[in-house]
Amino acid sequence: MTENTQQSPDSGPTNSNPELPTQYAPAEVEGPLYERWVERGYFEADASSDKEPYTIVIPPPNVTGSLHLGHAFEHTLIDALTRRKRMQGFEVLWQPGMDHAGIATQNVVERELAKEGKSRHDLGREAFVERVWQWKAESGGQISGQMRRLGDGVAWSRERFTMDEGLSKAVQTIFKKLYDDELIYRAERIINWCPRCLTAISDIEVEYQNDEGELVSIRYGEGDASIVVATTRAETMLGDTAVAVHPEDERYKHLVGTEIELPLTGRRIPVVADEHVDPEFGTGAVKVTPAHDPNDFEIGQRHNLPSLTVLDERAVITAHGPFQGLDRLEARSAIVAALRADGRIVAEKRPYEHSVGHCSRCKTTIEPRLSMQWWVKVGPLAETASKAVRDGDVAIHPKEMESRYFGWVDNLHDWCISRQLWWGHRIPVWYGPNGEMVCVGPDDEAPTGEGWHQETDVLDTWFSSGLWPFSTLGWPEKTESVEKFYPNSVLVTGYDILFFWVVRMMMFGTYAMDGTPPFHTIALHGMVRDQFGKKMSKSFGNAVNPLDWMDKYGSDAVRFTLARGANPGVDVPIGEDWVQGSRNFANKIWNATRFAMMNGATVEGDLPSVEQMSATDRWIMSRLNATVAEVDAFYDDYQFAKLSDTLFHFAWDEVFDWYVELSKTTFIAGGEQAKVSARVLGEVLDVTLKLLHPVVPFVTETLWTTLTGKESVVIADWPKAVFVPGADAPGGFRDEAAEQEIASLQQVITEVRRFRSDQGLQPGQRVPAQLDLNGTVLAAHEGAIRQLLRLQPAGDGFHATATLPVAGATVALDLSGTIDVEAERKRLTKALAAAEKDKAQSTAKLGNEAFLAKAAEAAVAKIRKRLETAEADIERLTAQLAGLPKA
């Protein structure tokens, strides 16, 4: 093999390899590869298998949705976990499916009807629901195709939908069980009402934001028998049934138990004393509207006050009088104007910024409203969900997220589960003509006869998705899948739905499955943001369709970018230039593997013995084993960013740059040593491609199958410690001496390259040099040093113009005519001064007892490392200055 047949891993086309094209084309590779995986059944799960199970459910995306970066991020992490576990020999089930998304889906279909000039009421309930199913069949679920684009290794034959027959049976079963256990009840309570969606929504579906409004102070009553109250919702005064003050407030004690006149209405209302009132806030008196405020409702219950509903379901005034029929905002202005005209306004503050609840789906301002609804008594359920984490049956990762979990689950209010929709699981309760109420289970006969009718409300979407970890496995039947795959191994989801979904699953899982929580670990990740850390939103103009990036750079590039930013529980910034960098990495993997195979890299035959290997071979095998151990540890700790970064630097830096470059002289020389290195390189590529596969599956599948000739890396064995014949290493081959030797070699090459660059020398420009390597481990590497640094032998007339002492060796260069000695002396002197300043600052900090007492261990370690670096730089720069020719 001669030098001119070699090329760098990143160079352009050369001698054609019939099995690997000269360039990687993701668009041509990804689609066919994925379909081949699915056709061969690699992602299916066998409940009868004797393999250890590993189960993850997909957080079911809405049937109305499409793939966004948040989905792509989460799916990448789950896919990486499941691909690795499959390679480790587990029976892996990644359960796919979609959520029926009650409000969102009904809104979509109602908008479609509106284009035809119709409403759902024109169709009637049965025909409308049929129309939604039709929409679902034709337009819903496009996200499934997009998941395939991303490479999701889900068990497609097990795909479920929260409204399918099996899951509907599960919903009816658990509703009946909860009802019979008196954990579901019907009651009139204050709920969050959306006047746009025309349904109740739960507390966790309310988003609070600061809105600009007005604060008006209104005088109720006359003279000494008057009280001033302040409100931001003047329209609700029409429903006031009391004014409340604190029992110990001396200002109002003479009024407690009396009645005062409610302005504009002619009604008289009582003044009551209640501990809830804060005498220090405002005037110390509050208006009480039990039908339109949750706190007022509680006061009303304690004092037996009537509840007057003055706003209908569309937030229109219903109270008789001049304001009847006005929208709440119109009524607010009209009522304030009327009060002002009547001399009742004491003060007005505009604008007044305050926190206001909005519907998380349509962003309409929420209206608290007294309503008859169905509720889950969450106390006993929440207690078991909390205990499961406190007792260690379920681990939350990262651990610091536990406090958020407990902060929510330990303070849950009863859950309003009824929704005034047509699309969803209809509540399985029938009402009789004489006030009878019957809950019907899936195996029960619904009552028939004159006057019997079913509840019209449907269940909150989170009710059915809360059953997802076991309903998807066939529960309530005792299926083989339930026995095999419950509980789930891990739940991977965003911290933003910890309260929406995770807590619901924990409550229902422990309740329905005999106290067994639905998963062993809850691994929480953050949200994807733009490169500036801003939330992605269409309104901000920074939202990204991941399919656009996949089309442009390939799915592997998008996946690797997302995984490399995934620190547990932390938001993930992402920009297009980072995806470009990941595309470059995929290309690097392709080009370097192709180059290696052209130079004989192979997996055929046994590994050479340790005696046959060069120091470079032993170094890369040692580093390979260290990388396998690091990657495994990071996977087990859900440290996706760290494992991706480890793989990036090992593959790019150590394998494709250093090992391939250092082995060039061996390949050029040919012979037995070249065969040894080719086999070592093949082994390293085999293991490296397997390690990379879970995160970048497409490019690694193509390369690995070509390298090994085997069926698929998807079903290959996950790498374990590699053993080298002739080396006594129970934990896998490690050679610290070889690692130190090559580290010294790298130091020499890096330092001389830096010097050459500083002098403006071209990379290919050859320079005469003398190498003093005697007495160092570098003596065996003179050929590699000279080749990689473009150093010619020192001939007659050699004059050392620069001497670089590094790693115990000395490199003397003759740069006659190419170096400005004075400029180099100034550069080195400036760099030396900076290093000495760093050393002084670090030494001072480490000598400061107050700093050491307060600083975190990581901060102190960082300062120590900085001092160590500064001292090494001082030694290096001082030696370089001494090596310069005298003026």
Coordinates of N, CA and C in Angstrom, one line a residue, residues 80 85 103 161 233 235 296 310 354 532 573 575 662 762 786 796 822 848:
A80 N -34.1 5.7 22.0 CA -32.7 5.3 22.4 C -32.7 4.3 23.5
K85 N -32.0 -1.4 25.1 CA -32.5 -2.6 25.9 C -32.8 -3.8 25.0
I103 N -61.8 17.9 24.0 CA -62.1 19.3 23.6 C -61.5 19.7 22.3
F161 N -56.0 3.3 20.9 CA -56.6 4.6 20.8 C -57.5 4.7 22.0
R233 N -64.1 42.2 39.2 CA -65.2 41.7 38.4 C -66.5 42.3 38.9
E235 N -69.2 42.9 37.5 CA -70.4 42.3 37.0 C -71.0 41.2 38.0
D296 N -65.6 32.3 47.8 CA -66.9 32.7 48.2 C -67.8 31.6 48.4
V310 N -75.6 34.4 38.1 CA -76.0 35.6 37.3 C -75.3 35.6 35.9
H354 N -53.3 41.9 37.2 CA -53.6 40.9 38.2 C -53.6 39.5 37.5
F532 N -32.0 30.7 21.8 CA -31.8 31.8 22.8 C -32.5 31.5 24.1
P573 N -32.3 24.0 24.6 CA -32.2 25.0 23.5 C -31.7 24.3 22.2
G575 N -30.9 25.0 17.9 CA -30.9 25.9 16.7 C -30.5 25.2 15.5
L662 N -3.1 8.0 13.2 CA -1.8 7.4 13.7 C -1.6 6.0 13.0
Q762 N 1.5 26.6 6.2 CA 0.5 25.8 5.6 C 0.5 24.4 6.1
R786 N 6.7 12.4 12.4 CA 7.1 13.1 11.2 C 6.1 13.2 10.1
D796 N 22.1 18.6 6.0 CA 23.2 19.5 6.2 C 22.7 21.0 6.2
E822 N 11.1 37.8 16.5 CA 10.7 38.8 17.5 C 9.2 38.8 17.7
N848 N -7.7 31.2 50.2 CA -8.7 32.0 50.9 C -9.6 31.1 51.7

